[in-house]
Amino acid sequence: MDYSAKTIIMHVDPAAPEPDVITKAAEYIRAGKLVAFPTETVYGLGANALDPEAVERVYRAKRRPANDPLITHIAQSTDLYRLADHIPAWVEPLAQAFWPGPLTLVLQRAAHVPSNLAAGLSTIAVRMPIHPVARALIEASKTPIAAPSANTFTRPSATTAAHVLEDLYGRVDVVIDGGPTTLGLESTVLDLTQDPPVVLRPGGVVIEDLRRLIPEVRTVSQYLGDADEASPSPGQLLRHYAPRARLMLYEGPAAAVRSAISDTAARYIANGRRVGILTVNEDAAHYTQLGARIIALGEQHDHAAIGRVLFGALRALDGQGVDVILAPLLDSEGLGAAIRDRLLRAAEGKVFHVGQPTSHEA
Ligand code: AMP
Ligand code: MG
């Protein structure tokens, strides 16, 4: 067997992780084993980034295709200089402003760094997390840690240790349980090998804040997923973060979205299907009579609250065996951009536009 038959679960205080636990987990990393751990974004599936066999194990455990590169996590910003070459001038102000934190920088990879870390690309994606457990683990391991999200490929990312175990029990050596992650959404991926820099994935550091530092920063919209379009960020495949149930997204004036969701839910339920509804708190009361499973994510404009629980809500509805999940597509201000991106990927880019004349009605 190429993975452990059993997974060890270690509990830590997320604010002040017990040194003996961290030391033990770091021994596993140094031995080339897999350790899942909490970060401020989502749980990471960690391995020694400088050990190509350990990196290979990450791909296998996640069932991740070999063309989907991993993010390398460091404890000091100066560690970057050991992993990357031709470091552009943007790095210093970016690291000053956003590290430690949920910003991943794509740079030219140094020659000695294993190429499977970056799925064979000449680049490397690096981030310095702020979560005390992540930082302590990297420091104690005395090596950078490669850590993609600790979920099975295409599934919603794991924001609790229970989610990690749901997907990866028996496939990782250790899970460090440090409670739920604070942000609940992955890092922003910023490609600094292009000039001006390009946001490859919206995430925890919002584009409005990046723009204050780099006014010319560009974004790419990949979730539109035209198969002929070259993918600027390998691995940002269209179907991602997806629940098993079919996710249907609605966009338009609030009242039209509410009635489209209610009507669709009623139709499915009349046909004997189980329906889940993701909603903002303000709208929850509209759906109570339908007989659907309803999860209120948070107040409409509280993107931080919605982001924190989004992946868990998709998993919870799957756990209840729903056939379809109906949800509104929210605005894209601030963290809303990352939420929108995750919903669009989970729905494979399909959105129902309601309450507006369609173009061919003119
Ligand atoms: P995950 O760690 O699961 O959140 O996924 C990491 C994502 O970061 C990948 O799916 C890529 O889209 C992106 N990424 C990682 N390394 C690179 C790289 N060298 N170049 C471009 N994108 C990258
Ligand atoms: Mg992922």
XYZ file of C-alpha atoms and ligand atoms in Angstrom:
386
model
C 0.000 0.000 0.000
C 1.350 3.441 -0.808
C -0.540 5.215 1.954
C -0.991 4.680 5.653
C -3.702 2.340 6.791
C -4.470 4.560 9.718
C -4.433 8.284 10.390
C -3.230 9.739 13.684
C -5.278 12.665 14.988
C -3.496 15.243 17.146
C -5.400 18.012 18.913
C -3.828 21.430 19.436
C -4.746 24.796 20.829
C -5.058 26.864 17.626
C -3.852 30.068 19.304
C -0.923 28.507 21.196
C -0.139 25.057 19.781
C 1.470 22.699 22.294
C 5.175 22.346 21.386
C 5.277 18.579 22.007
C 2.471 18.022 19.499
C 4.122 20.256 16.909
C 7.500 18.540 17.422
C 5.910 15.142 16.858
C 4.073 16.312 13.716
C 7.274 17.925 12.396
C 9.050 14.560 12.750
C 6.475 13.104 10.373
C 7.115 15.910 7.861
C 10.874 15.364 8.076
C 10.339 11.628 7.540
C 8.558 12.332 4.249
C 5.055 11.671 5.626
C 1.820 13.585 5.099
C 0.486 15.915 7.799
C -2.780 17.821 7.384
C -2.874 21.043 9.404
C -5.019 24.161 9.820
C -4.098 27.436 8.165
C -6.102 30.672 8.231
C -7.536 29.830 4.791
C -8.441 26.117 4.728
C -6.774 22.919 6.011
C -3.580 22.081 4.113
C -2.278 18.631 3.200
C 1.377 19.086 4.056
C 4.604 17.410 2.974
C 8.288 18.371 2.867
C 8.430 20.604 -0.220
C 12.062 19.717 -0.875
C 11.451 15.945 -0.915
C 10.080 14.957 -4.347
C 8.789 11.596 -3.077
C 6.846 13.259 -0.274
C 5.443 15.735 -2.806
C 4.413 12.831 -5.023
C 2.536 11.326 -2.065
C 0.477 14.526 -1.769
C -0.771 14.160 -5.341
C -1.643 10.511 -4.749
C -3.422 11.102 -1.426
C -5.547 13.865 -2.932
C -6.058 12.020 -6.226
C -4.854 15.282 -7.719
C -3.816 15.304 -11.373
C -0.067 15.765 -11.872
C -0.655 19.007 -13.813
C -2.134 20.857 -10.827
C 0.728 22.561 -8.927
C 1.003 22.845 -5.119
C 1.544 25.922 -2.968
C 4.702 25.973 -0.825
C 4.359 27.402 2.679
C 7.207 29.200 4.439
C 7.699 30.562 7.965
C 9.934 33.585 7.185
C 9.619 35.796 4.147
C 13.371 35.475 3.568
C 12.863 31.721 2.915
C 11.479 32.853 -0.410
C 14.980 33.615 -1.638
C 15.911 29.948 -1.278
C 12.992 28.785 -3.411
C 12.718 31.377 -6.182
C 14.975 33.136 -8.696
C 14.696 36.512 -10.451
C 12.568 37.893 -7.650
C 10.811 41.030 -8.904
C 10.688 44.305 -6.977
C 6.973 43.809 -6.223
C 7.752 41.061 -3.730
C 9.051 43.255 -0.950
C 6.107 45.669 -0.665
C 3.656 42.770 -1.146
C 5.281 40.698 1.592
C 5.382 43.775 3.833
C 1.693 44.447 3.317
C 0.174 40.966 3.199
C 2.527 38.425 4.811
C 1.959 36.543 6.886
C -1.462 36.055 5.325
C -3.604 34.621 2.528
C -1.575 35.808 -0.473
C 0.287 33.322 -2.689
C 2.980 34.650 -5.020
C 3.949 32.851 -8.228
C 7.660 33.331 -9.028
C 10.421 31.710 -11.085
C 11.405 28.440 -9.394
C 15.001 27.973 -8.235
C 16.729 25.090 -10.030
C 17.227 22.891 -6.934
C 13.527 22.909 -6.027
C 11.693 19.690 -7.037
C 9.793 20.233 -10.253
C 6.826 18.050 -9.249
C 6.020 20.680 -6.625
C 5.042 22.939 -9.511
C 3.634 20.177 -11.742
C 6.697 20.534 -13.954
C 6.331 24.299 -14.487
C 9.338 26.595 -14.254
C 7.558 28.562 -11.530
C 6.777 28.142 -7.835
C 3.822 29.384 -5.776
C 4.804 30.541 -2.268
C 2.857 31.745 0.734
C 3.629 32.618 4.345
C 0.598 31.711 6.476
C -0.383 33.552 9.662
C -2.072 30.668 11.500
C -0.030 29.835 14.644
C -0.275 26.068 14.004
C 0.897 26.363 10.402
C 3.760 28.638 11.378
C 4.865 26.460 14.275
C 4.779 23.334 12.112
C 6.850 24.886 9.303
C 9.390 26.240 11.775
C 9.710 22.959 13.666
C 10.012 21.001 10.408
C 12.913 23.233 9.317
C 11.775 22.942 5.720
C 9.188 24.641 3.526
C 5.926 22.670 3.429
C 4.018 21.961 0.231
C 0.339 22.024 1.074
C -2.618 22.036 -1.252
C -6.068 22.113 0.301
C -6.674 18.936 2.317
C -9.643 17.636 0.356
C -9.984 15.027 -2.360
C -9.580 16.563 -5.813
C -12.697 18.541 -6.942
C -14.398 18.292 -3.523
C -15.112 21.419 -1.442
C -12.014 22.432 0.518
C -11.768 21.277 4.138
C -12.317 23.931 6.792
C -12.403 21.554 9.781
C -10.410 18.457 10.760
C -13.637 16.445 10.357
C -13.787 17.484 6.672
C -10.186 16.358 6.210
C -10.979 12.963 7.735
C -14.109 12.652 5.596
C -11.948 12.800 2.460
C -8.526 11.578 3.548
C -8.814 9.145 6.470
C -6.288 6.377 5.853
C -4.613 8.408 3.113
C -2.645 10.798 5.368
C -0.396 9.992 8.296
C -1.418 12.787 10.670
C -4.245 15.288 10.981
C -3.618 18.177 13.364
C -7.011 19.291 14.645
C -6.852 22.992 15.477
C -10.556 23.742 15.114
C -12.277 25.478 12.205
C -10.237 27.752 9.938
C -10.866 31.470 10.276
C -11.223 32.591 6.653
C -12.702 29.444 5.116
C -11.596 30.423 1.590
C -8.241 29.785 -0.085
C -5.473 32.311 -0.658
C -5.351 34.812 -3.493
C -2.878 33.584 -6.145
C -0.909 36.443 -7.715
C 1.370 35.715 -10.665
C 4.459 37.915 -10.501
C 6.112 36.292 -13.512
C 3.828 38.440 -15.677
C 4.078 42.201 -15.932
C 1.795 43.694 -14.775
C 1.026 40.973 -12.203
C -2.108 38.869 -12.676
C -4.541 37.503 -10.084
C -4.973 33.855 -11.077
C -7.402 33.056 -8.266
C -9.344 35.515 -6.086
C -9.002 34.689 -2.384
C -8.377 35.963 1.108
C -6.456 39.104 0.098
C -8.993 41.170 -1.830
C -8.270 42.711 -5.202
C -9.167 46.197 -3.918
C -6.271 45.952 -1.431
C -3.848 44.615 -4.051
C -4.800 47.509 -6.337
C -3.759 50.036 -3.725
C -0.240 48.654 -4.038
C -0.248 47.635 -7.716
C -2.805 49.822 -9.523
C -2.253 47.997 -12.820
C -2.869 44.477 -11.422
C -5.024 42.383 -13.770
C -7.473 39.573 -13.104
C -8.335 36.632 -15.305
C -11.716 35.012 -15.353
C -11.086 31.329 -15.783
C -14.303 29.908 -14.482
C -15.929 30.710 -17.796
C -13.999 27.651 -18.812
C -13.880 27.725 -22.566
C -12.068 24.505 -23.378
C -10.053 26.208 -26.127
C -8.823 28.951 -23.857
C -5.272 28.495 -22.627
C -5.373 28.099 -18.846
C -3.097 30.723 -17.313
C -3.254 29.010 -13.920
C -2.848 25.299 -14.347
C -5.122 23.384 -12.094
C -7.800 26.028 -11.884
C -10.077 23.611 -13.650
C -13.645 24.544 -14.130
C -15.177 21.875 -11.915
C -13.748 22.389 -8.467
C -14.983 22.699 -4.897
C -18.025 20.762 -6.045
C -20.617 19.026 -3.909
C -21.978 15.694 -5.151
C -25.401 17.292 -5.623
C -26.001 19.496 -8.651
C -25.503 23.159 -7.736
C -27.807 25.665 -9.485
C -26.952 29.371 -9.206
C -29.327 32.295 -9.708
C -28.491 35.894 -10.488
C -30.719 38.946 -10.963
C -32.898 41.299 -8.892
C -33.298 39.897 -5.363
C -37.059 39.306 -5.629
C -36.709 37.482 -8.959
C -33.927 35.300 -7.548
C -36.027 34.422 -4.501
C -39.030 33.416 -6.564
C -36.938 31.435 -9.066
C -35.333 29.523 -6.194
C -38.727 28.924 -4.499
C -40.393 27.790 -7.748
C -37.540 25.495 -8.710
C -37.359 24.001 -5.221
C -41.121 23.383 -5.205
C -40.933 21.675 -8.609
C -38.102 19.357 -7.583
C -39.763 18.520 -4.276
C -43.053 17.742 -6.069
C -41.056 15.262 -8.144
C -39.773 13.543 -5.023
C -36.284 15.047 -5.112
C -34.431 16.335 -2.074
C -33.502 20.009 -2.303
C -30.967 22.097 -0.398
C -31.025 25.894 -0.426
C -28.081 28.129 0.448
C -29.344 31.571 1.342
C -28.387 34.835 2.984
C -29.986 35.293 6.405
C -32.292 38.042 5.139
C -33.957 35.671 2.651
C -34.198 32.513 4.774
C -37.804 33.147 5.829
C -38.946 33.005 2.174
C -38.075 29.330 1.922
C -39.285 27.825 5.192
C -42.566 26.382 3.849
C -41.009 24.455 0.963
C -39.697 21.383 2.727
C -36.143 22.021 1.538
C -32.991 21.811 3.692
C -32.037 25.438 4.235
C -28.658 26.782 5.302
C -28.432 30.506 6.070
C -24.823 31.461 5.395
C -24.761 34.925 6.965
C -25.986 38.454 6.416
C -25.946 39.469 2.766
C -23.086 41.975 3.039
C -21.066 40.021 5.595
C -18.784 38.269 3.111
C -16.394 37.221 5.867
C -19.168 35.284 7.631
C -20.429 33.734 4.396
C -16.913 32.767 3.266
C -16.164 31.086 6.578
C -19.071 28.642 6.308
C -19.509 28.195 2.538
C -17.500 24.974 2.005
C -18.882 23.445 5.199
C -22.429 24.208 4.014
C -21.850 22.453 0.667
C -20.500 19.427 2.532
C -23.370 19.482 5.040
C -26.001 19.438 2.279
C -24.165 16.571 0.602
C -24.204 14.784 3.949
C -28.000 15.162 4.017
C -28.219 13.478 0.642
C -29.811 16.308 -1.329
C -30.109 15.918 -5.096
C -29.845 19.615 -5.968
C -28.596 22.725 -4.214
C -30.062 26.118 -5.154
C -28.186 29.313 -4.314
C -28.055 32.993 -5.229
C -24.889 34.350 -6.828
C -23.837 37.268 -4.628
C -21.998 40.467 -5.513
C -18.265 40.417 -6.060
C -17.021 43.216 -3.845
C -14.129 42.396 -1.521
C -14.201 38.758 -0.389
C -17.345 38.407 -2.496
C -15.091 37.824 -5.527
C -13.632 34.678 -3.961
C -17.075 33.451 -2.860
C -18.444 34.005 -6.357
C -15.475 32.226 -7.911
C -15.916 29.158 -5.669
C -19.658 28.984 -6.333
C -19.156 29.337 -10.089
C -16.565 26.571 -10.155
C -18.723 24.311 -8.027
C -21.567 24.890 -10.516
C -19.268 24.457 -13.513
C -19.902 28.047 -14.534
C -23.625 27.615 -15.151
C -25.843 30.459 -13.912
C -29.560 31.156 -14.363
C -30.102 34.843 -15.060
C -33.602 35.726 -13.895
C -35.846 38.785 -13.947
C -34.064 40.444 -16.859
C -34.935 40.516 -20.544
C -32.686 38.123 -22.441
C -30.759 39.473 -25.421
C -32.912 37.725 -28.058
C -36.086 39.363 -26.717
C -35.050 42.775 -28.090
P -4.736 24.571 -3.540
O -3.477 24.558 -2.764
O -5.439 23.284 -3.546
O -5.568 25.723 -3.100
O -4.347 24.820 -5.060
C -3.267 25.592 -5.394
C -3.567 26.323 -6.651
O -2.595 27.347 -6.790
C -3.398 25.460 -7.903
O -4.585 24.807 -8.251
C -2.981 26.482 -8.949
O -4.104 27.019 -9.578
C -2.292 27.565 -8.127
N -0.838 27.418 -8.346
C 0.031 26.725 -7.597
N 1.273 26.788 -8.111
C 1.185 27.526 -9.226
C 2.125 27.946 -10.203
N 3.410 27.603 -10.141
N 1.666 28.693 -11.228
C 0.366 29.044 -11.298
N -0.575 28.688 -10.394
C -0.175 27.932 -9.366
Mg -7.616 23.036 -3.634
